PDB file of C-alpha atoms and ligand atoms in Angstrom:
ATOM      1  CA  UNK D   1       0.000   0.000   0.000  1.00 82.00           C
ATOM      2  CA  UNK D   2       1.153   3.519  -0.782  1.00 87.00           C
ATOM      3  CA  UNK D   3       0.586   6.943   0.753  1.00 88.00           C
ATOM      4  CA  UNK D   4      -2.216   8.765  -1.061  1.00 87.00           C
ATOM      5  CA  UNK D   5      -0.382  12.054  -0.624  1.00 88.00           C
ATOM      6  CA  UNK D   6       3.312  11.491  -1.255  1.00 90.00           C
ATOM      7  CA  UNK D   7       3.334   7.994  -2.718  1.00 89.00           C
ATOM      8  CA  UNK D   8       5.819   6.434  -0.302  1.00 89.00           C
ATOM      9  CA  UNK D   9       5.356   2.688   0.275  1.00 88.00           C
ATOM     10  CA  UNK D  10       3.822   1.936   3.672  1.00 86.00           C
ATOM     11  CA  UNK D  11       4.245  -0.962   6.065  1.00 84.00           C
ATOM     12  CA  UNK D  12       0.994  -2.715   7.119  1.00 80.00           C
ATOM     13  CA  UNK D  13       1.383  -1.418  10.671  1.00 80.00           C
ATOM     14  CA  UNK D  14       1.461   2.218   9.598  1.00 83.00           C
ATOM     15  CA  UNK D  15      -1.633   4.252  10.428  1.00 84.00           C
ATOM     16  CA  UNK D  16      -0.119   7.572   9.349  1.00 87.00           C
ATOM     17  CA  UNK D  17       2.481   8.130   6.604  1.00 89.00           C
ATOM     18  CA  UNK D  18       5.916   8.369   8.298  1.00 86.00           C
ATOM     19  CA  UNK D  19       7.062  10.842   5.631  1.00 87.00           C
ATOM     20  CA  UNK D  20       4.234  13.381   5.301  1.00 89.00           C
ATOM     21  CA  UNK D  21       1.900  12.506   8.185  1.00 85.00           C
ATOM     22  CA  UNK D  22      -1.134  11.782   6.004  1.00 87.00           C
ATOM     23  CA  UNK D  23      -3.578   9.301   7.545  1.00 86.00           C
ATOM     24  CA  UNK D  24      -3.454   5.900   5.887  1.00 84.00           C
ATOM     25  CA  UNK D  25      -6.888   5.026   4.625  1.00 77.00           C
ATOM     26  CA  UNK D  26      -8.336   2.621   2.108  1.00 75.00           C
ATOM     27  CA  UNK D  27     -12.136   2.466   1.980  1.00 74.00           C
ATOM     28  CA  UNK D  28     -12.314  -1.194   0.824  1.00 74.00           C
ATOM     29  CA  UNK D  29      -9.515  -2.818   2.812  1.00 69.00           C
ATOM     30  CA  UNK D  30      -9.676  -3.455   6.524  1.00 69.00           C
ATOM     31  CA  UNK D  31      -6.056  -3.192   7.551  1.00 61.00           C
ATOM     32  CA  UNK D  32      -4.591  -5.972   9.702  1.00 61.00           C
ATOM     33  CA  UNK D  33      -2.985  -5.008  12.989  1.00 66.00           C
ATOM     34  CA  UNK D  34       0.599  -5.971  12.179  1.00 67.00           C
ATOM     35  CA  UNK D  35       3.616  -5.408  14.417  1.00 72.00           C
ATOM     36  CA  UNK D  36       5.657  -2.297  13.777  1.00 72.00           C
ATOM     37  CA  UNK D  37       8.730  -3.032  11.622  1.00 74.00           C
ATOM     38  CA  UNK D  38      10.961  -1.196  14.099  1.00 75.00           C
ATOM     39  CA  UNK D  39      10.982  -0.950  17.931  1.00 77.00           C
ATOM     40  CA  UNK D  40       9.528   2.199  19.499  1.00 75.00           C
ATOM     41  CA  UNK D  41      12.046   5.049  19.843  1.00 74.00           C
ATOM     42  CA  UNK D  42      12.863   5.766  23.486  1.00 74.00           C
ATOM     43  CA  UNK D  43      15.994   7.813  22.845  1.00 74.00           C
ATOM     44  CA  UNK D  44      16.287  11.290  24.348  1.00 69.00           C
ATOM     45  CA  UNK D  45      16.192  13.659  21.421  1.00 70.00           C
ATOM     46  CA  UNK D  46      19.152  16.077  21.255  1.00 70.00           C
ATOM     47  CA  UNK D  47      16.885  19.121  20.744  1.00 69.00           C
ATOM     48  CA  UNK D  48      15.172  18.380  24.098  1.00 69.00           C
ATOM     49  CA  UNK D  49      18.532  18.375  25.879  1.00 73.00           C
ATOM     50  CA  UNK D  50      19.757  21.594  24.284  1.00 81.00           C
ATOM     51  CA  UNK D  51      16.355  23.198  24.995  1.00 82.00           C
ATOM     52  CA  UNK D  52      16.529  22.553  28.716  1.00 85.00           C
ATOM     53  CA  UNK D  53      20.173  23.670  28.669  1.00 87.00           C
ATOM     54  CA  UNK D  54      19.258  26.963  27.022  1.00 88.00           C
ATOM     55  CA  UNK D  55      16.382  27.409  29.486  1.00 90.00           C
ATOM     56  CA  UNK D  56      18.737  26.832  32.425  1.00 91.00           C
ATOM     57  CA  UNK D  57      21.254  29.368  31.078  1.00 92.00           C
ATOM     58  CA  UNK D  58      18.525  31.953  30.419  1.00 91.00           C
ATOM     59  CA  UNK D  59      17.032  31.446  33.887  1.00 93.00           C
ATOM     60  CA  UNK D  60      20.467  31.965  35.442  1.00 93.00           C
ATOM     61  CA  UNK D  61      21.063  35.036  33.229  1.00 92.00           C
ATOM     62  CA  UNK D  62      17.816  36.508  34.533  1.00 93.00           C
ATOM     63  CA  UNK D  63      18.233  35.484  38.161  1.00 94.00           C
ATOM     64  CA  UNK D  64      21.851  36.614  38.585  1.00 95.00           C
ATOM     65  CA  UNK D  65      21.511  40.328  37.691  1.00 93.00           C
ATOM     66  CA  UNK D  66      18.200  40.544  39.585  1.00 94.00           C
ATOM     67  CA  UNK D  67      19.793  39.160  42.776  1.00 94.00           C
ATOM     68  CA  UNK D  68      22.923  41.318  42.318  1.00 94.00           C
ATOM     69  CA  UNK D  69      20.773  44.449  41.909  1.00 93.00           C
ATOM     70  CA  UNK D  70      18.789  43.661  45.063  1.00 93.00           C
ATOM     71  CA  UNK D  71      21.932  42.925  47.097  1.00 93.00           C
ATOM     72  CA  UNK D  72      23.785  46.067  45.922  1.00 93.00           C
ATOM     73  CA  UNK D  73      20.767  48.235  46.626  1.00 93.00           C
ATOM     74  CA  UNK D  74      20.361  46.665  50.060  1.00 93.00           C
ATOM     75  CA  UNK D  75      24.012  47.271  50.948  1.00 93.00           C
ATOM     76  CA  UNK D  76      24.160  50.854  49.645  1.00 91.00           C
ATOM     77  CA  UNK D  77      20.725  52.133  50.679  1.00 89.00           C
ATOM     78  CA  UNK D  78      19.772  49.715  53.448  1.00 88.00           C
ATOM     79  CA  UNK D  79      16.592  48.730  51.650  1.00 86.00           C
ATOM     80  CA  UNK D  80      14.990  48.277  48.249  1.00 85.00           C
ATOM     81  CA  UNK D  81      15.102  51.716  46.604  1.00 85.00           C
ATOM     82  CA  UNK D  82      15.797  51.320  42.899  1.00 89.00           C
ATOM     83  CA  UNK D  83      16.522  47.620  42.573  1.00 91.00           C
ATOM     84  CA  UNK D  84      12.836  46.707  42.693  1.00 91.00           C
ATOM     85  CA  UNK D  85      12.333  48.353  39.302  1.00 93.00           C
ATOM     86  CA  UNK D  86      15.321  46.525  37.814  1.00 93.00           C
ATOM     87  CA  UNK D  87      14.415  43.150  39.306  1.00 94.00           C
ATOM     88  CA  UNK D  88      10.775  43.667  38.302  1.00 94.00           C
ATOM     89  CA  UNK D  89      11.744  44.508  34.725  1.00 95.00           C
ATOM     90  CA  UNK D  90      13.963  41.426  34.519  1.00 95.00           C
ATOM     91  CA  UNK D  91      11.139  39.294  35.938  1.00 94.00           C
ATOM     92  CA  UNK D  92       8.696  40.797  33.456  1.00 94.00           C
ATOM     93  CA  UNK D  93      11.009  40.080  30.509  1.00 94.00           C
ATOM     94  CA  UNK D  94      11.454  36.546  31.826  1.00 94.00           C
ATOM     95  CA  UNK D  95       7.697  35.948  31.937  1.00 93.00           C
ATOM     96  CA  UNK D  96       7.208  37.457  28.471  1.00 92.00           C
ATOM     97  CA  UNK D  97      10.069  35.719  26.649  1.00 91.00           C
ATOM     98  CA  UNK D  98      11.459  32.735  28.545  1.00 91.00           C
ATOM     99  CA  UNK D  99       8.348  31.313  30.254  1.00 90.00           C
ATOM    100  CA  UNK D 100       6.616  30.278  26.987  1.00 90.00           C
ATOM    101  CA  UNK D 101       9.839  28.453  26.025  1.00 87.00           C
ATOM    102  CA  UNK D 102       9.279  26.066  28.940  1.00 87.00           C
ATOM    103  CA  UNK D 103       6.479  24.533  26.910  1.00 87.00           C
ATOM    104  CA  UNK D 104       6.835  22.662  23.647  1.00 83.00           C
ATOM    105  CA  UNK D 105       3.737  24.233  22.140  1.00 86.00           C
ATOM    106  CA  UNK D 106       2.905  27.297  24.213  1.00 87.00           C
ATOM    107  CA  UNK D 107      -0.814  28.069  24.067  1.00 89.00           C
ATOM    108  CA  UNK D 108      -1.198  31.797  23.305  1.00 89.00           C
ATOM    109  CA  UNK D 109      -4.683  31.742  24.855  1.00 91.00           C
ATOM    110  CA  UNK D 110      -2.974  31.103  28.202  1.00 92.00           C
ATOM    111  CA  UNK D 111       0.190  33.148  27.729  1.00 93.00           C
ATOM    112  CA  UNK D 112      -1.389  36.395  26.511  1.00 94.00           C
ATOM    113  CA  UNK D 113      -3.433  36.884  29.733  1.00 94.00           C
ATOM    114  CA  UNK D 114      -0.448  35.720  31.820  1.00 95.00           C
ATOM    115  CA  UNK D 115       1.753  38.328  30.099  1.00 95.00           C
ATOM    116  CA  UNK D 116      -0.766  41.080  30.718  1.00 96.00           C
ATOM    117  CA  UNK D 117      -1.161  40.036  34.366  1.00 96.00           C
ATOM    118  CA  UNK D 118       2.637  40.289  34.716  1.00 96.00           C
ATOM    119  CA  UNK D 119       2.665  43.736  33.086  1.00 95.00           C
ATOM    120  CA  UNK D 120      -0.165  44.827  35.402  1.00 95.00           C
ATOM    121  CA  UNK D 121       1.698  43.578  38.493  1.00 95.00           C
ATOM    122  CA  UNK D 122       4.870  45.422  37.455  1.00 95.00           C
ATOM    123  CA  UNK D 123       2.898  48.642  36.895  1.00 95.00           C
ATOM    124  CA  UNK D 124       1.207  48.165  40.286  1.00 95.00           C
ATOM    125  CA  UNK D 125       4.652  47.850  41.900  1.00 94.00           C
ATOM    126  CA  UNK D 126       5.881  51.049  40.199  1.00 93.00           C
ATOM    127  CA  UNK D 127       2.711  52.877  41.222  1.00 93.00           C
ATOM    128  CA  UNK D 128       3.082  51.812  44.845  1.00 92.00           C
ATOM    129  CA  UNK D 129       6.838  52.516  44.879  1.00 90.00           C
ATOM    130  CA  UNK D 130       6.532  56.057  43.540  1.00 90.00           C
ATOM    131  CA  UNK D 131       3.116  56.610  45.233  1.00 89.00           C
ATOM    132  CA  UNK D 132       1.737  57.594  41.828  1.00 87.00           C
ATOM    133  CA  UNK D 133      -1.926  56.912  42.486  1.00 88.00           C
ATOM    134  CA  UNK D 134      -2.547  56.189  38.805  1.00 90.00           C
ATOM    135  CA  UNK D 135      -2.740  52.395  38.889  1.00 92.00           C
ATOM    136  CA  UNK D 136      -6.427  51.866  39.691  1.00 91.00           C
ATOM    137  CA  UNK D 137      -7.758  54.686  37.546  1.00 90.00           C
ATOM    138  CA  UNK D 138      -5.413  54.299  34.561  1.00 92.00           C
ATOM    139  CA  UNK D 139      -2.873  51.468  34.357  1.00 93.00           C
ATOM    140  CA  UNK D 140      -5.185  48.686  35.535  1.00 95.00           C
ATOM    141  CA  UNK D 141      -8.170  49.396  33.247  1.00 94.00           C
ATOM    142  CA  UNK D 142      -5.908  50.007  30.225  1.00 94.00           C
ATOM    143  CA  UNK D 143      -3.844  46.843  30.781  1.00 95.00           C
ATOM    144  CA  UNK D 144      -6.969  44.801  31.473  1.00 96.00           C
ATOM    145  CA  UNK D 145      -8.820  46.136  28.407  1.00 96.00           C
ATOM    146  CA  UNK D 146      -5.913  45.539  25.996  1.00 95.00           C
ATOM    147  CA  UNK D 147      -5.263  42.123  27.571  1.00 96.00           C
ATOM    148  CA  UNK D 148      -8.928  41.111  27.268  1.00 95.00           C
ATOM    149  CA  UNK D 149      -9.130  42.266  23.648  1.00 95.00           C
ATOM    150  CA  UNK D 150      -5.940  40.446  22.616  1.00 95.00           C
ATOM    151  CA  UNK D 151      -6.936  37.311  24.543  1.00 95.00           C
ATOM    152  CA  UNK D 152     -10.324  37.285  22.834  1.00 95.00           C
ATOM    153  CA  UNK D 153      -8.731  37.676  19.381  1.00 94.00           C
ATOM    154  CA  UNK D 154      -6.149  34.965  20.052  1.00 93.00           C
ATOM    155  CA  UNK D 155      -8.781  32.585  21.466  1.00 93.00           C
ATOM    156  CA  UNK D 156     -11.174  33.153  18.557  1.00 92.00           C
ATOM    157  CA  UNK D 157      -8.423  32.707  15.948  1.00 91.00           C
ATOM    158  CA  UNK D 158      -7.289  29.519  17.654  1.00 89.00           C
ATOM    159  CA  UNK D 159     -10.617  27.847  18.359  1.00 89.00           C
ATOM    160  CA  UNK D 160     -12.925  29.159  15.636  1.00 86.00           C
ATOM    161  CA  UNK D 161     -12.194  27.818  12.173  1.00 78.00           C
ATOM    162  CA  UNK D 162     -12.510  30.598   9.626  1.00 78.00           C
ATOM    163  CA  UNK D 163     -14.338  33.843  10.294  1.00 85.00           C
ATOM    164  CA  UNK D 164     -11.024  35.716  10.471  1.00 87.00           C
ATOM    165  CA  UNK D 165     -12.499  38.733   8.688  1.00 89.00           C
ATOM    166  CA  UNK D 166     -15.199  39.063  11.366  1.00 92.00           C
ATOM    167  CA  UNK D 167     -12.660  38.581  14.176  1.00 93.00           C
ATOM    168  CA  UNK D 168     -10.129  41.131  12.913  1.00 94.00           C
ATOM    169  CA  UNK D 169     -12.820  43.569  11.780  1.00 94.00           C
ATOM    170  CA  UNK D 170     -14.444  43.520  15.220  1.00 95.00           C
ATOM    171  CA  UNK D 171     -11.039  43.738  16.920  1.00 95.00           C
ATOM    172  CA  UNK D 172     -10.069  46.831  14.886  1.00 95.00           C
ATOM    173  CA  UNK D 173     -13.286  48.624  15.839  1.00 96.00           C
ATOM    174  CA  UNK D 174     -12.821  47.697  19.518  1.00 96.00           C
ATOM    175  CA  UNK D 175      -9.173  48.845  19.350  1.00 95.00           C
ATOM    176  CA  UNK D 176     -10.404  52.230  18.117  1.00 95.00           C
ATOM    177  CA  UNK D 177     -12.797  52.341  21.067  1.00 95.00           C
ATOM    178  CA  UNK D 178      -9.870  51.448  23.320  1.00 94.00           C
ATOM    179  CA  UNK D 179      -8.045  54.604  22.195  1.00 94.00           C
ATOM    180  CA  UNK D 180     -11.026  56.666  23.372  1.00 94.00           C
ATOM    181  CA  UNK D 181     -11.053  54.819  26.711  1.00 93.00           C
ATOM    182  CA  UNK D 182      -7.296  55.446  27.133  1.00 93.00           C
ATOM    183  CA  UNK D 183      -7.607  59.164  26.433  1.00 92.00           C
ATOM    184  CA  UNK D 184     -10.616  59.421  28.754  1.00 92.00           C
ATOM    185  CA  UNK D 185      -8.686  57.695  31.567  1.00 91.00           C
ATOM    186  CA  UNK D 186      -5.623  59.901  30.947  1.00 90.00           C
ATOM    187  CA  UNK D 187      -7.831  62.975  31.223  1.00 90.00           C
ATOM    188  CA  UNK D 188      -9.514  61.706  34.398  1.00 88.00           C
ATOM    189  CA  UNK D 189      -6.281  60.566  36.070  1.00 87.00           C
ATOM    190  CA  UNK D 190      -3.814  63.280  35.093  1.00 87.00           C
ATOM    191  CA  UNK D 191      -6.249  66.098  34.297  1.00 84.00           C
ATOM    192  CA  UNK D 192      -4.502  67.164  31.067  1.00 79.00           C
ATOM    193  CA  UNK D 193      -7.525  68.064  28.941  1.00 78.00           C
ATOM    194  CA  UNK D 194     -11.245  68.095  29.555  1.00 80.00           C
ATOM    195  CA  UNK D 195     -12.292  67.009  26.070  1.00 83.00           C
ATOM    196  CA  UNK D 196     -11.197  64.122  23.838  1.00 85.00           C
ATOM    197  CA  UNK D 197      -8.604  65.462  21.396  1.00 85.00           C
ATOM    198  CA  UNK D 198      -6.528  62.765  19.684  1.00 89.00           C
ATOM    199  CA  UNK D 199      -8.426  59.529  20.284  1.00 91.00           C
ATOM    200  CA  UNK D 200     -11.008  60.419  17.606  1.00 91.00           C
ATOM    201  CA  UNK D 201      -8.434  59.634  14.894  1.00 94.00           C
ATOM    202  CA  UNK D 202      -7.523  56.071  15.933  1.00 94.00           C
ATOM    203  CA  UNK D 203     -11.236  55.479  16.579  1.00 95.00           C
ATOM    204  CA  UNK D 204     -12.131  56.669  13.062  1.00 95.00           C
ATOM    205  CA  UNK D 205      -9.313  54.604  11.512  1.00 96.00           C
ATOM    206  CA  UNK D 206     -10.361  51.511  13.493  1.00 96.00           C
ATOM    207  CA  UNK D 207     -14.042  51.879  12.618  1.00 96.00           C
ATOM    208  CA  UNK D 208     -13.325  52.478   8.896  1.00 96.00           C
ATOM    209  CA  UNK D 209     -10.820  49.602   8.533  1.00 96.00           C
ATOM    210  CA  UNK D 210     -12.822  47.237  10.731  1.00 96.00           C
ATOM    211  CA  UNK D 211     -16.039  48.166   8.941  1.00 95.00           C
ATOM    212  CA  UNK D 212     -14.358  47.448   5.592  1.00 94.00           C
ATOM    213  CA  UNK D 213     -13.333  43.994   6.793  1.00 92.00           C
ATOM    214  CA  UNK D 214     -16.860  43.308   8.073  1.00 93.00           C
ATOM    215  CA  UNK D 215     -18.392  44.432   4.764  1.00 93.00           C
ATOM    216  CA  UNK D 216     -15.995  42.151   2.892  1.00 90.00           C
ATOM    217  CA  UNK D 217     -16.908  39.327   5.290  1.00 89.00           C
ATOM    218  CA  UNK D 218     -20.651  39.822   4.885  1.00 90.00           C
ATOM    219  CA  UNK D 219     -20.763  40.519   1.136  1.00 88.00           C
ATOM    220  CA  UNK D 220     -19.980  37.196  -0.511  1.00 85.00           C
ATOM    221  CA  UNK D 221     -19.628  38.349  -4.170  1.00 88.00           C
ATOM    222  CA  UNK D 222     -17.225  41.112  -3.083  1.00 86.00           C
ATOM    223  CA  UNK D 223     -15.173  38.605  -1.093  1.00 84.00           C
ATOM    224  CA  UNK D 224     -14.963  36.277  -4.074  1.00 84.00           C
ATOM    225  CA  UNK D 225     -13.855  38.972  -6.503  1.00 85.00           C
ATOM    226  CA  UNK D 226     -11.225  40.214  -4.007  1.00 82.00           C
ATOM    227  CA  UNK D 227     -10.064  36.656  -3.498  1.00 80.00           C
ATOM    228  CA  UNK D 228      -9.586  36.215  -7.239  1.00 83.00           C
ATOM    229  CA  UNK D 229      -7.685  39.503  -7.542  1.00 80.00           C
ATOM    230  CA  UNK D 230      -5.480  39.420  -4.430  1.00 78.00           C
ATOM    231  CA  UNK D 231      -5.451  35.727  -3.386  1.00 68.00           C
ATOM    232  CA  UNK D 232      -6.488  36.301   0.229  1.00 57.00           C
TER     233      UNK D 232
HETATM  234 ZN1   ZN V 301       2.968  10.376   2.630  1.00 95.24          ZN
END
């Protein structure tokens, strides 16, 4: 029997093509359960070893400067004055970049909210350290809103087959609305202006672009003619 996709000859025990991964299927033949022609592979793959090695080195590279900063600060100032910012930034970078590498196939639906939670925690620390008073009224709602929007987009793209035009169109419109929210919160928190000045432009751009995507998604003939012209 041969692979329907790539034509390689298959052993009777094969259920998927070893070369291209296509499922072995013949509608008329019931395939006998033969023994595999080779023993199962229990070897440790070299890429797994080098992966954990790289992760160890990167963890040490993050941990070392963070600890050194904290110790220096403690010795010089008798407490945590500036080192909290440095250690926090290193920790934040670690969560954003290295933490997903711990997993073979990191799920963005989990890591996007985790990243935004880490960013929010770091901002909370800065706010408390400098007694800014802007976390609850500005940093938290902005971080949460962007995090929620991105998480929703990532989750929809991952778990809903198709419908990308609706997803990205809706996301663009919401992102425009987010700009208005951000300017409103800036005005409330820092008292710069009373009216909305700049956020109208990103809102207009988001609504126009998102609306275009939605129109393309809804109007089937338009979508087909665009598909023929631009191959998307
Ligand atoms: Zn094949």
